[in-house]
Amino acid sequence: MMGRTMFIDPGRCIGCQACVSACRECDSHRGKSMIHLDYTDEGSSVASLPTVCMHCEDPVAPCAEVCPADAILVTADGVVQQADTTRCIGCANCVNACPFGVPKIDLQAKLQMKCNLCYDRTAYGLAPMCATVCPTGALFYGTVEELQAERPGVQVADTFVFGESEVRTGVAMVVPAERVQWPVPGGLPVVEINGKDVSR
């Protein structure tokens, strides 16, 4: 995992959409939001979850691996970039390959759009736009040590299992250390945390 990265704390998200609005102001894609706010059980619950690119490390960015035009680059520090507009052909291979459902295709422009961890900011030590405006800290940018100093008793998960495939990410999910067997807010069961079976 990168030293400074994004941590998603689903239990803190209140669905205010501040992150979505702030993302629209990012200079590299002004006017379009690259963060998705998902309502996990709409109609039955107010639970919401910000969805950002998880910047997969192992295997390295499935979206980039399946891009036939080599439009998706991964920086030396592990940030998976949005597709290069001069190379992207809008084929949607990346959309189908992403286990987290992050990339979207702008059908009108025929281009892939996704979060690039505000690389124009994070490359210079600044937090991504979404994390700077989140009023509850559901999106936290920093090191795991900074996170745990601010929120004692939390663990982070950066390894996720999809069927028989395991994916390690550069962005992590916050889980309460003492209650790893409970369902994550939104009703999504925690089955594995960093490769350990916690379903029992």
PDB file of C-alpha atoms in Angstrom:
ATOM      1  CA  MET A   1       0.000   0.000   0.000  1.00  0.00           C
ATOM      2  CA  MET A   2       1.191   3.544  -0.714  1.00  0.00           C
ATOM      3  CA  GLY A   3       2.468   5.565   2.231  1.00  0.00           C
ATOM      4  CA  ARG A   4      -0.143   8.299   1.911  1.00  0.00           C
ATOM      5  CA  THR A   5      -3.384   7.147   0.394  1.00  0.00           C
ATOM      6  CA  MET A   6      -7.151   7.324   0.604  1.00  0.00           C
ATOM      7  CA  PHE A   7      -9.057   5.435   3.274  1.00  0.00           C
ATOM      8  CA  ILE A   8     -12.793   4.874   2.860  1.00  0.00           C
ATOM      9  CA  ASP A   9     -14.754   4.655   6.104  1.00  0.00           C
ATOM     10  CA  PRO A  10     -18.251   3.498   5.059  1.00  0.00           C
ATOM     11  CA  GLY A  11     -19.743   3.845   8.540  1.00  0.00           C
ATOM     12  CA  ARG A  12     -19.141   7.605   8.443  1.00  0.00           C
ATOM     13  CA  CYS A  13     -20.724   8.397   5.057  1.00  0.00           C
ATOM     14  CA  ILE A  14     -23.949  10.431   5.349  1.00  0.00           C
ATOM     15  CA  GLY A  15     -24.655  10.731   1.627  1.00  0.00           C
ATOM     16  CA  CYS A  16     -24.273  14.526   1.574  1.00  0.00           C
ATOM     17  CA  GLN A  17     -22.659  14.512  -1.903  1.00  0.00           C
ATOM     18  CA  ALA A  18     -20.011  17.089  -0.893  1.00  0.00           C
ATOM     19  CA  CYS A  19     -17.373  14.763  -2.375  1.00  0.00           C
ATOM     20  CA  VAL A  20     -19.253  14.584  -5.686  1.00  0.00           C
ATOM     21  CA  SER A  21     -19.495  18.373  -5.899  1.00  0.00           C
ATOM     22  CA  ALA A  22     -15.829  18.877  -4.966  1.00  0.00           C
ATOM     23  CA  CYS A  23     -14.711  16.346  -7.558  1.00  0.00           C
ATOM     24  CA  ARG A  24     -16.422  18.396 -10.273  1.00  0.00           C
ATOM     25  CA  GLU A  25     -14.103  21.292  -9.373  1.00  0.00           C
ATOM     26  CA  CYS A  26     -10.876  19.352  -9.975  1.00  0.00           C
ATOM     27  CA  ASP A  27      -8.828  21.113 -12.652  1.00  0.00           C
ATOM     28  CA  SER A  28      -8.048  17.948 -14.623  1.00  0.00           C
ATOM     29  CA  HIS A  29     -11.733  17.141 -15.312  1.00  0.00           C
ATOM     30  CA  ARG A  30     -13.636  20.281 -14.366  1.00  0.00           C
ATOM     31  CA  GLY A  31     -17.398  19.856 -14.606  1.00  0.00           C
ATOM     32  CA  LYS A  32     -17.442  16.038 -14.330  1.00  0.00           C
ATOM     33  CA  SER A  33     -17.385  14.078 -11.096  1.00  0.00           C
ATOM     34  CA  MET A  34     -15.179  10.998 -10.992  1.00  0.00           C
ATOM     35  CA  ILE A  35     -16.533   9.830  -7.646  1.00  0.00           C
ATOM     36  CA  HIS A  36     -19.754   7.864  -7.406  1.00  0.00           C
ATOM     37  CA  LEU A  37     -21.982   7.920  -4.357  1.00  0.00           C
ATOM     38  CA  ASP A  38     -23.771   4.607  -4.144  1.00  0.00           C
ATOM     39  CA  TYR A  39     -26.891   4.022  -2.067  1.00  0.00           C
ATOM     40  CA  THR A  40     -26.482   0.421  -1.038  1.00  0.00           C
ATOM     41  CA  ASP A  41     -30.112  -0.434  -0.239  1.00  0.00           C
ATOM     42  CA  GLU A  42     -32.126   2.412  -1.718  1.00  0.00           C
ATOM     43  CA  GLY A  43     -35.707   2.511  -0.517  1.00  0.00           C
ATOM     44  CA  SER A  44     -34.973   0.521   2.638  1.00  0.00           C
ATOM     45  CA  SER A  45     -31.940   2.307   4.082  1.00  0.00           C
ATOM     46  CA  VAL A  46     -30.200   5.672   3.947  1.00  0.00           C
ATOM     47  CA  ALA A  47     -26.807   3.906   3.900  1.00  0.00           C
ATOM     48  CA  SER A  48     -24.477   5.333   1.276  1.00  0.00           C
ATOM     49  CA  LEU A  49     -20.929   4.677   0.175  1.00  0.00           C
ATOM     50  CA  PRO A  50     -18.484   6.810  -1.802  1.00  0.00           C
ATOM     51  CA  THR A  51     -16.921   4.784  -4.600  1.00  0.00           C
ATOM     52  CA  VAL A  52     -13.481   5.865  -5.739  1.00  0.00           C
ATOM     53  CA  CYS A  53     -10.853   4.027  -7.742  1.00  0.00           C
ATOM     54  CA  MET A  54      -9.138   1.498  -5.483  1.00  0.00           C
ATOM     55  CA  HIS A  55      -5.861   1.766  -7.476  1.00  0.00           C
ATOM     56  CA  CYS A  56      -5.291  -1.980  -7.689  1.00  0.00           C
ATOM     57  CA  GLU A  57      -1.725  -3.103  -7.007  1.00  0.00           C
ATOM     58  CA  ASP A  58      -1.863  -6.884  -7.314  1.00  0.00           C
ATOM     59  CA  PRO A  59      -2.830  -7.784  -9.930  1.00  0.00           C
ATOM     60  CA  VAL A  60      -1.752  -4.427 -11.303  1.00  0.00           C
ATOM     61  CA  ALA A  61      -4.803  -2.475 -12.446  1.00  0.00           C
ATOM     62  CA  PRO A  62      -7.045  -4.990 -14.235  1.00  0.00           C
ATOM     63  CA  CYS A  63      -8.501  -2.021 -16.157  1.00  0.00           C
ATOM     64  CA  ALA A  64      -5.070  -1.164 -17.580  1.00  0.00           C
ATOM     65  CA  GLU A  65      -4.257  -4.794 -18.335  1.00  0.00           C
ATOM     66  CA  VAL A  66      -7.247  -5.184 -20.662  1.00  0.00           C
ATOM     67  CA  CYS A  67      -6.952  -1.823 -22.433  1.00  0.00           C
ATOM     68  CA  PRO A  68      -6.172  -2.559 -26.097  1.00  0.00           C
ATOM     69  CA  ALA A  69      -4.998   1.019 -26.704  1.00  0.00           C
ATOM     70  CA  ASP A  70      -2.642   1.309 -23.704  1.00  0.00           C
ATOM     71  CA  ALA A  71      -4.638   4.356 -22.652  1.00  0.00           C
ATOM     72  CA  ILE A  72      -4.550   3.658 -18.893  1.00  0.00           C
ATOM     73  CA  LEU A  73      -1.180   4.294 -17.293  1.00  0.00           C
ATOM     74  CA  VAL A  74      -0.024   3.483 -13.766  1.00  0.00           C
ATOM     75  CA  THR A  75       2.391   5.943 -12.155  1.00  0.00           C
ATOM     76  CA  ALA A  76       5.564   4.827 -10.373  1.00  0.00           C
ATOM     77  CA  ASP A  77       3.840   5.432  -7.032  1.00  0.00           C
ATOM     78  CA  GLY A  78       0.891   3.186  -7.913  1.00  0.00           C
ATOM     79  CA  VAL A  79      -1.803   5.661  -9.001  1.00  0.00           C
ATOM     80  CA  VAL A  80      -3.938   4.257 -11.824  1.00  0.00           C
ATOM     81  CA  GLN A  81      -4.590   7.168 -14.150  1.00  0.00           C
ATOM     82  CA  GLN A  82      -7.778   7.997 -15.989  1.00  0.00           C
ATOM     83  CA  ALA A  83      -7.603   6.967 -19.644  1.00  0.00           C
ATOM     84  CA  ASP A  84      -5.529   9.209 -21.882  1.00  0.00           C
ATOM     85  CA  THR A  85      -8.103  11.021 -24.033  1.00  0.00           C
ATOM     86  CA  THR A  86      -5.800  10.852 -27.065  1.00  0.00           C
ATOM     87  CA  ARG A  87      -5.622   7.048 -26.871  1.00  0.00           C
ATOM     88  CA  CYS A  88      -8.946   5.876 -25.353  1.00  0.00           C
ATOM     89  CA  ILE A  89     -11.267   4.254 -27.900  1.00  0.00           C
ATOM     90  CA  GLY A  90     -14.260   3.898 -25.558  1.00  0.00           C
ATOM     91  CA  CYS A  91     -14.363   0.112 -25.853  1.00  0.00           C
ATOM     92  CA  ALA A  92     -15.432  -0.378 -22.197  1.00  0.00           C
ATOM     93  CA  ASN A  93     -13.027  -3.281 -21.572  1.00  0.00           C
ATOM     94  CA  CYS A  94     -11.908  -1.440 -18.425  1.00  0.00           C
ATOM     95  CA  VAL A  95     -15.492  -1.161 -17.200  1.00  0.00           C
ATOM     96  CA  ASN A  96     -15.938  -4.919 -17.491  1.00  0.00           C
ATOM     97  CA  ALA A  97     -12.545  -5.745 -15.933  1.00  0.00           C
ATOM     98  CA  CYS A  98     -12.814  -3.582 -12.813  1.00  0.00           C
ATOM     99  CA  PRO A  99     -13.948  -5.695  -9.842  1.00  0.00           C
ATOM    100  CA  PHE A 100     -15.076  -2.551  -7.989  1.00  0.00           C
ATOM    101  CA  GLY A 101     -17.246  -1.107 -10.770  1.00  0.00           C
ATOM    102  CA  VAL A 102     -15.343   2.175 -10.927  1.00  0.00           C
ATOM    103  CA  PRO A 103     -14.641   3.200 -14.552  1.00  0.00           C
ATOM    104  CA  LYS A 104     -17.546   4.670 -16.490  1.00  0.00           C
ATOM    105  CA  ILE A 105     -17.824   5.370 -20.189  1.00  0.00           C
ATOM    106  CA  ASP A 106     -18.931   8.801 -21.345  1.00  0.00           C
ATOM    107  CA  LEU A 107     -21.010   7.568 -24.276  1.00  0.00           C
ATOM    108  CA  GLN A 108     -21.162  10.947 -25.955  1.00  0.00           C
ATOM    109  CA  ALA A 109     -17.411  11.521 -25.816  1.00  0.00           C
ATOM    110  CA  LYS A 110     -16.610   7.788 -26.173  1.00  0.00           C
ATOM    111  CA  LEU A 111     -14.092   8.088 -23.341  1.00  0.00           C
ATOM    112  CA  GLN A 112     -13.443   6.262 -20.077  1.00  0.00           C
ATOM    113  CA  MET A 113     -13.782   8.399 -16.960  1.00  0.00           C
ATOM    114  CA  LYS A 114     -12.561   7.468 -13.469  1.00  0.00           C
ATOM    115  CA  CYS A 115     -10.952   8.782 -10.307  1.00  0.00           C
ATOM    116  CA  ASN A 116      -7.186   9.283 -10.550  1.00  0.00           C
ATOM    117  CA  LEU A 117      -6.737  10.162  -6.858  1.00  0.00           C
ATOM    118  CA  CYS A 118      -6.501  13.852  -7.841  1.00  0.00           C
ATOM    119  CA  TYR A 119      -2.969  13.175  -9.025  1.00  0.00           C
ATOM    120  CA  ASP A 120      -2.518  16.834  -9.894  1.00  0.00           C
ATOM    121  CA  ARG A 121      -2.834  17.441  -6.126  1.00  0.00           C
ATOM    122  CA  THR A 122      -1.543  14.267  -4.441  1.00  0.00           C
ATOM    123  CA  ALA A 123       1.693  14.328  -6.457  1.00  0.00           C
ATOM    124  CA  TYR A 124       2.455  17.556  -4.555  1.00  0.00           C
ATOM    125  CA  GLY A 125       1.379  16.306  -1.122  1.00  0.00           C
ATOM    126  CA  LEU A 126      -2.135  17.783  -1.164  1.00  0.00           C
ATOM    127  CA  ALA A 127      -5.217  15.725  -0.325  1.00  0.00           C
ATOM    128  CA  PRO A 128      -7.712  14.829  -3.074  1.00  0.00           C
ATOM    129  CA  MET A 129     -10.590  17.281  -3.439  1.00  0.00           C
ATOM    130  CA  CYS A 130     -13.170  14.811  -2.091  1.00  0.00           C
ATOM    131  CA  ALA A 131     -11.238  14.169   1.121  1.00  0.00           C
ATOM    132  CA  THR A 132     -10.781  17.886   1.796  1.00  0.00           C
ATOM    133  CA  VAL A 133     -14.536  18.521   1.916  1.00  0.00           C
ATOM    134  CA  CYS A 134     -15.903  15.337   3.516  1.00  0.00           C
ATOM    135  CA  PRO A 135     -17.564  16.604   6.726  1.00  0.00           C
ATOM    136  CA  THR A 136     -17.537  13.246   8.526  1.00  0.00           C
ATOM    137  CA  GLY A 137     -14.177  11.830   7.492  1.00  0.00           C
ATOM    138  CA  ALA A 138     -15.688   9.032   5.427  1.00  0.00           C
ATOM    139  CA  LEU A 139     -12.894   9.851   2.983  1.00  0.00           C
ATOM    140  CA  PHE A 140      -9.568  10.229   4.785  1.00  0.00           C
ATOM    141  CA  TYR A 141      -6.248  10.974   3.104  1.00  0.00           C
ATOM    142  CA  GLY A 142      -3.037  10.235   4.958  1.00  0.00           C
ATOM    143  CA  THR A 143      -1.016   7.323   6.315  1.00  0.00           C
ATOM    144  CA  VAL A 144      -2.408   4.345   8.181  1.00  0.00           C
ATOM    145  CA  GLU A 145      -0.593   5.598  11.289  1.00  0.00           C
ATOM    146  CA  GLU A 146      -2.317   8.999  11.029  1.00  0.00           C
ATOM    147  CA  LEU A 147      -5.672   7.294  10.574  1.00  0.00           C
ATOM    148  CA  GLN A 148      -5.211   5.013  13.577  1.00  0.00           C
ATOM    149  CA  ALA A 149      -3.973   7.890  15.748  1.00  0.00           C
ATOM    150  CA  GLU A 150      -7.161   9.793  14.948  1.00  0.00           C
ATOM    151  CA  ARG A 151      -9.441   6.728  15.128  1.00  0.00           C
ATOM    152  CA  PRO A 152      -8.124   4.253  17.701  1.00  0.00           C
ATOM    153  CA  GLY A 153      -9.441   0.726  17.294  1.00  0.00           C
ATOM    154  CA  VAL A 154      -9.803   0.619  13.520  1.00  0.00           C
ATOM    155  CA  GLN A 155      -8.234  -1.774  11.062  1.00  0.00           C
ATOM    156  CA  VAL A 156      -7.783  -1.245   7.358  1.00  0.00           C
ATOM    157  CA  ALA A 157      -8.431  -3.763   4.616  1.00  0.00           C
ATOM    158  CA  ASP A 158      -6.517  -3.543   1.368  1.00  0.00           C
ATOM    159  CA  THR A 159      -7.105  -7.111   0.168  1.00  0.00           C
ATOM    160  CA  PHE A 160     -10.450  -8.150  -1.278  1.00  0.00           C
ATOM    161  CA  VAL A 161     -11.697 -11.481  -2.598  1.00  0.00           C
ATOM    162  CA  PHE A 162     -13.929 -11.818  -5.669  1.00  0.00           C
ATOM    163  CA  GLY A 163     -14.840 -15.460  -6.138  1.00  0.00           C
ATOM    164  CA  GLU A 164     -11.456 -17.162  -6.422  1.00  0.00           C
ATOM    165  CA  SER A 165      -9.569 -13.977  -7.260  1.00  0.00           C
ATOM    166  CA  GLU A 166      -7.773 -11.861  -4.690  1.00  0.00           C
ATOM    167  CA  VAL A 167      -7.063  -8.175  -5.317  1.00  0.00           C
ATOM    168  CA  ARG A 168      -4.715  -6.002  -3.241  1.00  0.00           C
ATOM    169  CA  THR A 169      -5.360  -2.290  -3.561  1.00  0.00           C
ATOM    170  CA  GLY A 170      -3.563   1.007  -2.983  1.00  0.00           C
ATOM    171  CA  VAL A 171      -6.691   2.519  -1.412  1.00  0.00           C
ATOM    172  CA  ALA A 172      -7.996   0.888   1.766  1.00  0.00           C
ATOM    173  CA  MET A 173     -11.320   0.323   3.512  1.00  0.00           C
ATOM    174  CA  VAL A 174     -11.698   1.090   7.221  1.00  0.00           C
ATOM    175  CA  VAL A 175     -13.143  -1.672   9.407  1.00  0.00           C
ATOM    176  CA  PRO A 176     -13.596  -1.699  13.204  1.00  0.00           C
ATOM    177  CA  ALA A 177     -10.865  -3.900  14.698  1.00  0.00           C
ATOM    178  CA  GLU A 178     -13.044  -5.352  17.464  1.00  0.00           C
ATOM    179  CA  ARG A 179     -16.027  -6.134  15.217  1.00  0.00           C
ATOM    180  CA  VAL A 180     -14.608  -7.565  12.023  1.00  0.00           C
ATOM    181  CA  GLN A 181     -17.433 -10.117  11.722  1.00  0.00           C
ATOM    182  CA  TRP A 182     -20.274  -7.643  11.552  1.00  0.00           C
ATOM    183  CA  PRO A 183     -21.767  -6.493   8.215  1.00  0.00           C
ATOM    184  CA  VAL A 184     -20.222  -3.300   6.877  1.00  0.00           C
ATOM    185  CA  PRO A 185     -22.812  -0.463   6.845  1.00  0.00           C
ATOM    186  CA  GLY A 186     -25.047  -0.961   3.843  1.00  0.00           C
ATOM    187  CA  GLY A 187     -25.430  -4.677   4.506  1.00  0.00           C
ATOM    188  CA  LEU A 188     -22.298  -5.838   2.725  1.00  0.00           C
ATOM    189  CA  PRO A 189     -20.885  -8.780   4.720  1.00  0.00           C
ATOM    190  CA  VAL A 190     -17.185  -8.761   5.553  1.00  0.00           C
ATOM    191  CA  VAL A 191     -15.973 -12.187   4.450  1.00  0.00           C
ATOM    192  CA  GLU A 192     -12.215 -11.659   4.360  1.00  0.00           C
ATOM    193  CA  ILE A 193      -9.977  -8.970   5.745  1.00  0.00           C
ATOM    194  CA  ASN A 194      -6.415  -8.942   4.425  1.00  0.00           C
ATOM    195  CA  GLY A 195      -6.676 -12.604   3.500  1.00  0.00           C
ATOM    196  CA  LYS A 196      -8.126 -13.811   6.845  1.00  0.00           C
ATOM    197  CA  ASP A 197     -11.509 -15.544   6.815  1.00  0.00           C
ATOM    198  CA  VAL A 198     -13.797 -13.688   9.252  1.00  0.00           C
ATOM    199  CA  SER A 199     -17.111 -15.074   8.005  1.00  0.00           C
ATOM    200  CA  ARG A 200     -17.505 -17.474  10.966  1.00  0.00           C
TER     201      ARG A 200
END
